[in-house]
XYZ file of C-alpha atoms in Angstrom:
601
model
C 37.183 22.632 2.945
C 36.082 19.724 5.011
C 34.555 18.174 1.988
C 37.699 18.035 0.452
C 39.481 16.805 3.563
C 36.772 13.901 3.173
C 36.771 12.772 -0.250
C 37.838 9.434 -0.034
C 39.792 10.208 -3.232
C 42.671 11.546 -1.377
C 45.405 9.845 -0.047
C 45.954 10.241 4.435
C 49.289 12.229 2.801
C 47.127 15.138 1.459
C 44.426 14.919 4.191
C 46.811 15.570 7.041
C 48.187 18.200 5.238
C 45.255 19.900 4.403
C 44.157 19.464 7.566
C 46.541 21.502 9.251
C 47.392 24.199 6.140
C 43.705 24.974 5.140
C 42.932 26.387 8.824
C 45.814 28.486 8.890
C 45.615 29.507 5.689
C 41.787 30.668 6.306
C 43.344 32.500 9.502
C 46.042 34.312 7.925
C 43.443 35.832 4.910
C 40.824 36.281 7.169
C 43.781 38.692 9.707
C 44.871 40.119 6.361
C 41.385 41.207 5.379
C 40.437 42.688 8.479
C 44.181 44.712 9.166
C 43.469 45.878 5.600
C 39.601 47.050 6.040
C 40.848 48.862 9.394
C 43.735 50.450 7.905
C 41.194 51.347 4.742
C 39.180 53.291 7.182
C 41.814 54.635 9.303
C 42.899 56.572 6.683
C 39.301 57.771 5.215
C 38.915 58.582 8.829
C 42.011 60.806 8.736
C 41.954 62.211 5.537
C 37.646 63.307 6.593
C 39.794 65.243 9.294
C 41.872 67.114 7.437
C 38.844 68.050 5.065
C 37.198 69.183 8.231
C 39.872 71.217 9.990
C 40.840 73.365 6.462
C 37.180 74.110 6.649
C 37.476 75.734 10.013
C 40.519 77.354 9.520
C 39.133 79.148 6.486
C 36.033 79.878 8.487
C 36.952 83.280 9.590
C 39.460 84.514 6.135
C 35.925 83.617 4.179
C 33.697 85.669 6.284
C 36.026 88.858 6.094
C 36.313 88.312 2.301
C 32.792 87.670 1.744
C 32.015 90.590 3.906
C 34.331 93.246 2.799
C 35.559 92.084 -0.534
C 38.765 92.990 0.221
C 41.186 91.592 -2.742
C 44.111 91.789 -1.176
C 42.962 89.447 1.390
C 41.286 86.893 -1.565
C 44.808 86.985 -2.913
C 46.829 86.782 0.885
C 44.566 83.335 0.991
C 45.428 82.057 -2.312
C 49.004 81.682 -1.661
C 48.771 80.997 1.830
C 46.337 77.828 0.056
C 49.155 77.131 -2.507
C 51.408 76.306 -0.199
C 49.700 73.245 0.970
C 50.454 70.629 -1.156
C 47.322 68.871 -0.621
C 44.542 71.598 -1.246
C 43.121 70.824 -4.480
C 40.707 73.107 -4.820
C 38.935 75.391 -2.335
C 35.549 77.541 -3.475
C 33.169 79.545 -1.373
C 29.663 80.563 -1.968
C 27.004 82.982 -0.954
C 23.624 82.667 -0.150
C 22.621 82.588 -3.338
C 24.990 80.279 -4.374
C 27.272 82.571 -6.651
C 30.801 82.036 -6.043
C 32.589 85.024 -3.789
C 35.966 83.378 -3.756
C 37.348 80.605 -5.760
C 41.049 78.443 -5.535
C 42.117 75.577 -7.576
C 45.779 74.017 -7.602
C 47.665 73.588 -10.567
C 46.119 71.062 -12.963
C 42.629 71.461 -11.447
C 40.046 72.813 -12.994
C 37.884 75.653 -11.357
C 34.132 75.466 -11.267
C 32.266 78.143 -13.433
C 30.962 80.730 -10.964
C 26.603 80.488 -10.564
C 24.647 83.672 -11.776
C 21.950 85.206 -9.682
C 19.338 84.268 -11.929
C 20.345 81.031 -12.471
C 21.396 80.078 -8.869
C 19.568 77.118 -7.786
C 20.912 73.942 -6.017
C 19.301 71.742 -8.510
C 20.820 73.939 -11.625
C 24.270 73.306 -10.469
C 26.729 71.737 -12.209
C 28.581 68.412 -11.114
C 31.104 69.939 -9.807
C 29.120 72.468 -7.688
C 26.174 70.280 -7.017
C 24.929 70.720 -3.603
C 27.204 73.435 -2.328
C 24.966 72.817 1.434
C 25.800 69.479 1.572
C 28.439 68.826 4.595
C 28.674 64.944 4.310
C 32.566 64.452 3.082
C 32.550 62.685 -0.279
C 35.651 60.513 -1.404
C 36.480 60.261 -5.285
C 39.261 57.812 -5.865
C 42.257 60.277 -5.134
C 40.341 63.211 -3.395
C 38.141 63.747 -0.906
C 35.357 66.850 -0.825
C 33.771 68.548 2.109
C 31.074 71.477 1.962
C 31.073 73.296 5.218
C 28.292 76.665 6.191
C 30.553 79.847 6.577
C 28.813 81.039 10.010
C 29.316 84.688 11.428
C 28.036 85.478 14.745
C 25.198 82.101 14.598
C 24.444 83.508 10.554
C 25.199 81.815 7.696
C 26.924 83.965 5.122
C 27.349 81.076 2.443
C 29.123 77.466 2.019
C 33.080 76.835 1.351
C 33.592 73.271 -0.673
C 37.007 72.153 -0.073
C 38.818 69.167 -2.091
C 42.054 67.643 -0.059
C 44.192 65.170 -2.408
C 44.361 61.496 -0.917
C 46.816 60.477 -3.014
C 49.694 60.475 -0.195
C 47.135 58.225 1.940
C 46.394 55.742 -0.764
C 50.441 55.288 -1.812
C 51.237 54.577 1.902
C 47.564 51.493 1.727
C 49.497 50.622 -0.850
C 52.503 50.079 0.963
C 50.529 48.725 3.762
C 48.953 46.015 1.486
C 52.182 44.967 0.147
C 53.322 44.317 3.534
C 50.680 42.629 4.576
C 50.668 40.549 1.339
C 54.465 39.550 1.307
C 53.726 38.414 4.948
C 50.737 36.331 4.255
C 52.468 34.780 1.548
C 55.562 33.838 4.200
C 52.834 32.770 6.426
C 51.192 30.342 4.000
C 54.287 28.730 3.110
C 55.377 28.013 6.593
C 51.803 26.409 7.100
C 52.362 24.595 4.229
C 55.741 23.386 5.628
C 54.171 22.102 8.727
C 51.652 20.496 7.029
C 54.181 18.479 4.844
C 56.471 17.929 7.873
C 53.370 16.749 10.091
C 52.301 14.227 6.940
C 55.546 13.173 7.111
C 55.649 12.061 11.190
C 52.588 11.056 10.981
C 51.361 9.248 7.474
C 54.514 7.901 6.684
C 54.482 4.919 9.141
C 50.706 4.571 7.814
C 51.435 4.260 4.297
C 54.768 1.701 5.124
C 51.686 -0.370 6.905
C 49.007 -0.423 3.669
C 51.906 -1.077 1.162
C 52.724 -3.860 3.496
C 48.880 -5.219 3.364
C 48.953 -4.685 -0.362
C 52.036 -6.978 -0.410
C 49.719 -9.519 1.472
C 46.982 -9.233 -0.945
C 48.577 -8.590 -3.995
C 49.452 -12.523 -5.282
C 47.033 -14.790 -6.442
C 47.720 -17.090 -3.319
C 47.890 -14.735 -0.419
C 51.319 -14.415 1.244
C 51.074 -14.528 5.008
C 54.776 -14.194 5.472
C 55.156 -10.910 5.202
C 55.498 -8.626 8.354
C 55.537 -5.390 8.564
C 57.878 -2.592 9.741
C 57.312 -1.239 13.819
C 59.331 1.529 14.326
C 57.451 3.550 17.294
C 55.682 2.339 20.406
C 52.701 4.902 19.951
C 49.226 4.068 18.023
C 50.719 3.465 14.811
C 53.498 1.514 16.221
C 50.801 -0.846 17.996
C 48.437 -1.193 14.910
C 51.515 -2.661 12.600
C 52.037 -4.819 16.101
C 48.221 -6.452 15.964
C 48.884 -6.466 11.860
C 51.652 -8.961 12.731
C 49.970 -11.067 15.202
C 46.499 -10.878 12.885
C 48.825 -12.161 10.037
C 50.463 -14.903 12.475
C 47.202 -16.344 13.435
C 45.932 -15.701 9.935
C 49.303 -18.107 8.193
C 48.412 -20.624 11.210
C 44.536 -21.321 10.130
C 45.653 -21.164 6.428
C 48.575 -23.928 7.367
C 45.366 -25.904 9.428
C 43.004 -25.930 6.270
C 45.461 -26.811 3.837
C 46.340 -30.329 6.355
C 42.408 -30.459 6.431
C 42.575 -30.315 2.960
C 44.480 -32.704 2.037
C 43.218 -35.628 4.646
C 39.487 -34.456 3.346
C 40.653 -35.374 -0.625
C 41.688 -38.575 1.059
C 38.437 -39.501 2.433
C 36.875 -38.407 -0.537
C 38.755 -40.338 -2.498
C 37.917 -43.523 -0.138
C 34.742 -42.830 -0.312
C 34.342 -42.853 -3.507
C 35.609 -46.077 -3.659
C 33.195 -47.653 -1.627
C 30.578 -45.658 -3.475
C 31.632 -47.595 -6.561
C 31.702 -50.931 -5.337
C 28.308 -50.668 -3.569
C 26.749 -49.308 -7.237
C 26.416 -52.644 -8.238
C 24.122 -53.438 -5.470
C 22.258 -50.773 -5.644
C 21.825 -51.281 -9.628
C 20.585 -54.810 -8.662
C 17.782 -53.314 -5.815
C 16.636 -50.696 -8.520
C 15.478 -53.782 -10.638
C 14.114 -55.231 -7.866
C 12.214 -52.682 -6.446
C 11.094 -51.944 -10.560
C 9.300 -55.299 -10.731
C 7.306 -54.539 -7.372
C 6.747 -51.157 -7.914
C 4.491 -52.872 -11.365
C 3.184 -55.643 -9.047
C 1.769 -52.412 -7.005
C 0.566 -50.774 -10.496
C -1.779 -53.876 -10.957
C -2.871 -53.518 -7.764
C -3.422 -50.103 -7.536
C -5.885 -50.525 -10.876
C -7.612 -53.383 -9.501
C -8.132 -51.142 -6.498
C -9.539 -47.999 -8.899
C -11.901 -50.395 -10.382
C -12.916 -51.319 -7.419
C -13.800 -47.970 -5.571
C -15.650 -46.962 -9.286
C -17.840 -49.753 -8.574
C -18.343 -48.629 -5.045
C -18.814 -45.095 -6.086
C -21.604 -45.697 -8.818
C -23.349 -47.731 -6.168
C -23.116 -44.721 -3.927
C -24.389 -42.465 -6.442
C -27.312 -44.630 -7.077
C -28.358 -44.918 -3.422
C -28.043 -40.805 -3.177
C -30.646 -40.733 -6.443
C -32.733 -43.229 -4.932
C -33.040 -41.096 -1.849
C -33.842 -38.044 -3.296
C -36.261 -39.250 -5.471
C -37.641 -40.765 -2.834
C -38.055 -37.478 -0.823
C -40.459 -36.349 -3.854
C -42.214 -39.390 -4.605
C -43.871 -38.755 -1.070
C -45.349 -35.564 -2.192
C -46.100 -37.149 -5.598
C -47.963 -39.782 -3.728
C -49.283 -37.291 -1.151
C -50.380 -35.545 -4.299
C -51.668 -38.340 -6.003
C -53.844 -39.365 -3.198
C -55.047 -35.590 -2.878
C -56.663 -35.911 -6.578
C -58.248 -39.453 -5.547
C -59.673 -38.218 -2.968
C -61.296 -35.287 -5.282
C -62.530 -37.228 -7.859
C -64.104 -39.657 -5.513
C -65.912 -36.794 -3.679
C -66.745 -34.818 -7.125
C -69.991 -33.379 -7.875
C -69.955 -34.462 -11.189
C -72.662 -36.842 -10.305
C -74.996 -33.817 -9.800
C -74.798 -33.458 -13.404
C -76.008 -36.792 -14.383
C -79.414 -36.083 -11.939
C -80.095 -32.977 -13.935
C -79.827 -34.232 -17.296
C -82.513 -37.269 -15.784
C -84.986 -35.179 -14.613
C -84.621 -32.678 -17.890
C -84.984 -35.823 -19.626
C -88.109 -36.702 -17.975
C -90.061 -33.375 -18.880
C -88.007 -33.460 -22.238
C -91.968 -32.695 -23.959
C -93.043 -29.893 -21.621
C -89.436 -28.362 -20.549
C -91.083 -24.712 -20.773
C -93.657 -25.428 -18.656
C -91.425 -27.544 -16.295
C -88.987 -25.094 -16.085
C -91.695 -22.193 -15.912
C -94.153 -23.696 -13.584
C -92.950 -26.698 -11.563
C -91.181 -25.804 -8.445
C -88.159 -28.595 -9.063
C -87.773 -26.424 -12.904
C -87.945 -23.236 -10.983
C -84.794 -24.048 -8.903
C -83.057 -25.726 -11.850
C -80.843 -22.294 -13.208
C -80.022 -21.868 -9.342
C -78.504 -26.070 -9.270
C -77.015 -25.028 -12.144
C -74.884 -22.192 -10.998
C -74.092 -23.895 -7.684
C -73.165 -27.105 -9.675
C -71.104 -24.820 -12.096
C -69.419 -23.246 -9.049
C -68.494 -26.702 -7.077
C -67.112 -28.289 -10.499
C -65.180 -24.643 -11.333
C -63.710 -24.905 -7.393
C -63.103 -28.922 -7.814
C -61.341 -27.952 -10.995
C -59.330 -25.310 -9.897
C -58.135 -27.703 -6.852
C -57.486 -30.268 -9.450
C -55.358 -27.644 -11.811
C -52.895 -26.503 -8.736
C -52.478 -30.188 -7.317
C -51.412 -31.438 -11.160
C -48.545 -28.402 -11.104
C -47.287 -29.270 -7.939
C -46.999 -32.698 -9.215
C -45.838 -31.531 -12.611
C -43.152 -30.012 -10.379
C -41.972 -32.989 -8.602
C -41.897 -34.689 -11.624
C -39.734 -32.207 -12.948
C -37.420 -32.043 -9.766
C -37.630 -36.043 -10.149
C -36.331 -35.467 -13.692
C -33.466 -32.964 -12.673
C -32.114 -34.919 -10.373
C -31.767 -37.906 -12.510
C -30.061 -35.827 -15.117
C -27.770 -34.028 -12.877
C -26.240 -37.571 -11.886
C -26.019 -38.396 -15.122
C -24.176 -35.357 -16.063
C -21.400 -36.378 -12.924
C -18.771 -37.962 -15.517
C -19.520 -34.787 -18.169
C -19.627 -31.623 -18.458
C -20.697 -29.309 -15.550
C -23.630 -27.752 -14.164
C -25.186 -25.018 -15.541
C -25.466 -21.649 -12.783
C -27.980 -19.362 -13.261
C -28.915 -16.715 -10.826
C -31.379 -17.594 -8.637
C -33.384 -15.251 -5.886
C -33.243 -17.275 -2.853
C -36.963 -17.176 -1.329
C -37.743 -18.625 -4.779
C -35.836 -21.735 -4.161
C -37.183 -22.083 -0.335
C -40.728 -21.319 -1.532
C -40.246 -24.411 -4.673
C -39.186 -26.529 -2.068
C -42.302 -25.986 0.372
C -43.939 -26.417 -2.613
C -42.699 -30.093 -3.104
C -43.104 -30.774 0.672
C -46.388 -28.800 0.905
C -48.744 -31.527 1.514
C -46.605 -33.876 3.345
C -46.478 -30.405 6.137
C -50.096 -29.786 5.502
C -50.823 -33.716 6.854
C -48.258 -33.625 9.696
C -49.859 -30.066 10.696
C -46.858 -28.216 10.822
C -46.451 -24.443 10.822
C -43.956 -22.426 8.477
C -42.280 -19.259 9.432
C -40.845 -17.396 6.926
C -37.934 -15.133 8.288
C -36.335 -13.475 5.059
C -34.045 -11.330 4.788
C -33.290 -9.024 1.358
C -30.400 -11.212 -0.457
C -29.398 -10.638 -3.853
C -29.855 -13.710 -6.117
C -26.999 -16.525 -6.213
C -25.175 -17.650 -9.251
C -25.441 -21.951 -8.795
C -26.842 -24.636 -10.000
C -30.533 -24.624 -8.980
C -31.689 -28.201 -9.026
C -29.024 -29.702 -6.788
C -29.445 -26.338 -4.060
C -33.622 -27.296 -4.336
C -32.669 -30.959 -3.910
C -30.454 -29.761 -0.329
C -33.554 -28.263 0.582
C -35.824 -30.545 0.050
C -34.330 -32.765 2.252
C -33.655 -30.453 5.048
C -37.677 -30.284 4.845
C -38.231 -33.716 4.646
C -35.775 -34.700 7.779
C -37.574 -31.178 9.658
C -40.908 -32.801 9.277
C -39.949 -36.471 9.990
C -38.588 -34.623 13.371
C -41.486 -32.795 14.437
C -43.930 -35.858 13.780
C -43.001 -37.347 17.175
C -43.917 -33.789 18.752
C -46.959 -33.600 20.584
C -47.049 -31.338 23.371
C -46.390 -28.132 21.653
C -46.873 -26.405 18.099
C -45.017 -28.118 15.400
C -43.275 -25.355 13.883
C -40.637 -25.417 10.891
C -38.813 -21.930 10.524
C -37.582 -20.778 7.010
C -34.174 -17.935 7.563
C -32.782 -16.300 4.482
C -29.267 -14.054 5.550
C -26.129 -13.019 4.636
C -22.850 -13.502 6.267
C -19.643 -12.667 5.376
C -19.997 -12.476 1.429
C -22.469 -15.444 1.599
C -26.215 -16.077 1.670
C -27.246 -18.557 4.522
C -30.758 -20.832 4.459
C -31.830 -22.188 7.777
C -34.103 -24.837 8.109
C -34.512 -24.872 12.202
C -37.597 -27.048 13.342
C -38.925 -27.924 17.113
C -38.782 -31.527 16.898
C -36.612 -34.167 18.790
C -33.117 -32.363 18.343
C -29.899 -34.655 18.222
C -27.896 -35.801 21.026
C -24.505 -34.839 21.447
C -23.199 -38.209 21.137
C -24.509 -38.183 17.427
C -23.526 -34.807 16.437
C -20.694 -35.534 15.295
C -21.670 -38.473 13.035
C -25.149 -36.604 11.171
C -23.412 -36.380 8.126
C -21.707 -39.750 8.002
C -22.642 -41.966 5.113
C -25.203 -44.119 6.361
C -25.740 -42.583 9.973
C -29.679 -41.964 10.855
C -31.897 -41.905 13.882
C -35.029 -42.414 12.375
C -36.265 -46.217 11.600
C -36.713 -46.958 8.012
C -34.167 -44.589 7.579
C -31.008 -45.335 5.151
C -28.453 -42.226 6.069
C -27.915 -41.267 2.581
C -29.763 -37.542 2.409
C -27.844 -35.736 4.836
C -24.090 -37.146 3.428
C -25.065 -36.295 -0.035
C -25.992 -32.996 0.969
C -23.288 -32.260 2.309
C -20.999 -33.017 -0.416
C -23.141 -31.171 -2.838
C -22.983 -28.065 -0.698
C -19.481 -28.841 -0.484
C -19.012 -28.932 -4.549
C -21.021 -25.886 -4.807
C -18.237 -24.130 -3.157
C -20.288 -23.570 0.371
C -20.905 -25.531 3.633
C -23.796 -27.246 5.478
C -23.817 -27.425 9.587
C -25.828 -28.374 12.027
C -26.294 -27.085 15.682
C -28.759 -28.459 18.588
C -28.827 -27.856 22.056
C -29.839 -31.309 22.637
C -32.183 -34.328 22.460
C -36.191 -31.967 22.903
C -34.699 -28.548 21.944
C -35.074 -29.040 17.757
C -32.294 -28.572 15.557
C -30.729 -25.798 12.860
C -29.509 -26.700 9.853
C -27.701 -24.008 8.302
C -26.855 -24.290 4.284
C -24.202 -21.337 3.115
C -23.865 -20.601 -0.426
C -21.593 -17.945 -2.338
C -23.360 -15.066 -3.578
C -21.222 -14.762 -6.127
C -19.234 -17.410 -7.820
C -15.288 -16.577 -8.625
C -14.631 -17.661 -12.298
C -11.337 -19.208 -10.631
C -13.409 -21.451 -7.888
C -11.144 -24.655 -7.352
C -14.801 -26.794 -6.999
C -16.511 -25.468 -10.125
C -15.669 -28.577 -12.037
C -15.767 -30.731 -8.339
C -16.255 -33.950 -8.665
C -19.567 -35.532 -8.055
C -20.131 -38.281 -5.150
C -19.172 -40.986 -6.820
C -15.919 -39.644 -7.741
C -15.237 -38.123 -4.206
C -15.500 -41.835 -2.983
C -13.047 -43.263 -5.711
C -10.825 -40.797 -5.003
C -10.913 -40.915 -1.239
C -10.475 -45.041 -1.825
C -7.320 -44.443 -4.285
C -5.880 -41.639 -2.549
C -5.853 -44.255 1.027
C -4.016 -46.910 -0.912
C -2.337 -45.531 -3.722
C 1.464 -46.169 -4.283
C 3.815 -44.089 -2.779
């Protein structure tokens, strides 16, 4: 009901009057079901009575009957029975269930009487079934009752007695008719309020939304139309503030048309003066054509200019870090001098004299002569010193065939700048610290410096190898050329290997001089250095190369005597989408820098 009252479907005509019909409709059915249902029982109730009360009153007739078998009596209580107009049928029992006495009305048929040998409540037939039972049964027009037939506290037997209901059920029926006709009156005067309550009420409601759908229904809405008050009360007041709404409404419509019109007019001025400045403005386009070319010259000129500047740059950074390995090439170089000077090679040459000398008695020599006695003994020693002097020899040519092969990789990485990139390999870190000790190795060993080796377990990087080995090299170089000054304390150079946040991290932290924190902020300008001799190139092109491998390179120090860190952070893995995997090399970070300063806007 009140989803039908809600439906937005209906009209406010049909909601008011279902609102006030459906209520008193569901009253009146729900009084006319529940008169009916008490009336229903009221009459089971009386009829049950009845039932009960012939029972009683053919209590004591039975028990004479049943007890004497007088006829005359049996046939004294059939008429008196026939004379009832409701006493269908009336049959008594004994204890073993055979019928004694037996009445039926006109029209009604009489139950078949129940043989001793057959007698059993559960061989009875329908009509006899359960002749104990003293629960009153109703079927449709009749209503039967089983009662004990007691004589002094003994039961002699059962009497079943069937009343007609038929006079009970015509006057329901009458009942129900009433009740109907009255419901029916009732319903239609709800329905009459309803309708007259619509009417009062929705009427003045409806006369206002036909009136806003005459507002509304034109293309151009018509703000002149007013609509109807014709009570003081809520709907009365709403059509009021309609009116003044539509007032105020026609007013600002009235406003915007004037602004309308006077805005058209300045448009239309406008647009004048638009038209006549065109010319002008045709005239600085040209203008400003011809200098924006005179800029286009300037801006190549300019390109050229920072390529040159850029090259030169490049050159400087190769310069430097070859430079960084020729020391431990010459280092190295020196190293197998120094052997070859101080080589027992020349013990060979005395041998081969003094076996030359006894050439015609060498068994006896060698036999009998205390020099030729000790000769295999020289000879093994000799062998030995020349095997160790080799060996030295062997492992200070591969560390120089390494430098020469760094020296090689880093010429051919700069040359690869303006092609193709890199390639990345994956590359275990303590690898790449160890190869660059290995470069530095005797340049340490002279300056007496100590290496700690603090690694932790990394899984290898994906970069380019060379340029990472060339970073290092020179964080080793600048380490050692910062502990040289150091004399008080241990020289000491420690190695870290981490991981931080989804990248591997190399520090090179030494004990030497440490940097001020005036120049902190200038260690990786171009040209900036401390040391004398120094140029400033390693540490800027470092940076940039950590920078183009898609990491970082800092430095911390607590100040001038308290060493410094330098910290190089890598990517352990590379994305495939990496903005810097095709960065461009130093020399084209400097054009670019140059062009982007003085490009045209």
């Amino acid at each position: 009901m009140l989803h039908s009252v809600r439906n937005p479907r209906f009209g406010i005509r049909a909601k008011l009057t279902a609102t006030v019909t459906l209520p008193m409709a569901a009253i009146i059915v729900a009084a006319v079901c529940a008169f009916a249902a008490v009336e229903t029982r009221h009459a089971r109730s009386d009829a049950e009575r009845a039932a009960e009360a012939m029972a009683r009153a053919l209590n004591q007739d039975l028990e004479r009957i049943h007890l004497t078998a007088d006829q005359q009596r049996s046939a004294d209580l059939v008429d008196r029975l026939a004379s009832f107009s409701d006493v269908m049928r009336v049959t008594a029992y004994d204890e073993r269930h055979r019928v004694f006495f037996n009445y039926a009305a006109a029209g009604v048929e009489s139950p078949p009487p129940i043989s001793p040998d057959t007698a059993s409540p559960n061989a009875a037939s329908p009509d006899t079934a359960s002749p104990d039972t003293a629960a009153p049964e109703h079927r449709g027009n009749s209503i039967v009752l089983s009662k004990p037939i007691t004589s002094a506290s003994r039961s002699l037997g059962t009497v079943r007695v069937e009343l007609s209901t038929i006079a009970q059920n015509r006057r329901l029926d009458r009942v129900f008719l009433i009740l109907g006709g009255g419901a029916a009156l009732a319903l239609l005067t709800s329905l009459a309020v309803g309708i007259f309550i619509q009417r009062l009420v929705a009427r003045p409601i409806v006369r206002l939304a036909a009136t806003m759908d005459a507002v509304t229904a034109a293309d151009a809405y018509e703000y002149d139309v007013r609509a109807a008050v014709n009570s003081n009360d809520e709907v009365g007041r709403l059509a009021q503030a309609f009116n003044c709404m539509l007032v105020r409404i026609q007013a600002s419509d009235e406003a915007l048309r004037a602004a309308n019109r006077d805005l058209e007019a300045k448009v239309a001025q406008r647009t004048a003066d638009l038209t006549a400045s065109l010319a002008s403005l045709q005239r600085e386009v040209e203008e400003h054509a011809k200098t924006q070319a005179e800029r286009e010259r300037l801006y190549r000129e300019l390109v050229d200019a920072s390529r040159q500047a850029g090259m030169a740059e490049v050159a400087t950074g190769v310069l430097h870090n070859v430079g960084n390995v020729l020391n431990s090439v010459n280092v190295s170089v020196n190293l197998l001098l120094d052997q070859c000077q101080r080589s027992r090679v020349g013990g060979v040459e005395k041998l081969w004299r003094v076996l030359d000398e006894n050439r015609g008695n060498l068994r006896e020599f060698l036999t009998s002569d205390a020099k030729g006695k000790m000769t295999v003994d020289y000879l093994k020693a000799l062998a030995d010193a020349l095997r160790g002097e080799r060996d030295g020899m062997l492992a200070e040519l591969d560390r120089l065939g390494d430098c020469v092969e760094h020296i090689k990789e880093v010429v051919a990485t700069q040359q690869n700048y303006g092609r193709a990139c890199s390639v990345r390999e994956a590359v275990p870190l303590a690898d790449l610290v160890e190869d660059a000790l290995k470069i530095n190795a005797m340049a340490l060993e002279r300056h007496h410096v100590t290496i700690e080796r603090e690694f932790a377990d990394v899984p290898p990087i994906v970069t380019e190898r060379h340029r990472v080995l060339q970073i290092l090299v020179n964080l080793l170089s600048n380490a050692k050329y910062a502990t040289s000054p150091v004399t008080d304390r241990e020289r000491r150079i420690c190695l870290r290997i981490g991981e931080t946040d989804g990248s591997a991290t190399i520090e090179v932290a030494d004990n030497g001089i440490g940097i001020s924190a005036d120049d902190m902020p200038k260690v990786f300008t171009h040209g900036f250095t401390t040391r004398p001799g120094g140029h400033g190139f390693g540490l800027h092109t470092s940076a940039l190369a950590a920078k183009e491998l898609g990491g970082s390179l800092r430095v911390a120090s607590a100040g001038l005597g308290h060493g410094a860190t330098f910290t190089l952070q890598v990517p352990l893995v590379k994305p495939l989408s990496n903005p810097d995997r095709h960065a461009p090399p130093p020399q084209r970070v400097a054009e670019e820098y140059l062009v982007a300063a003085c490009a045209p806007a």
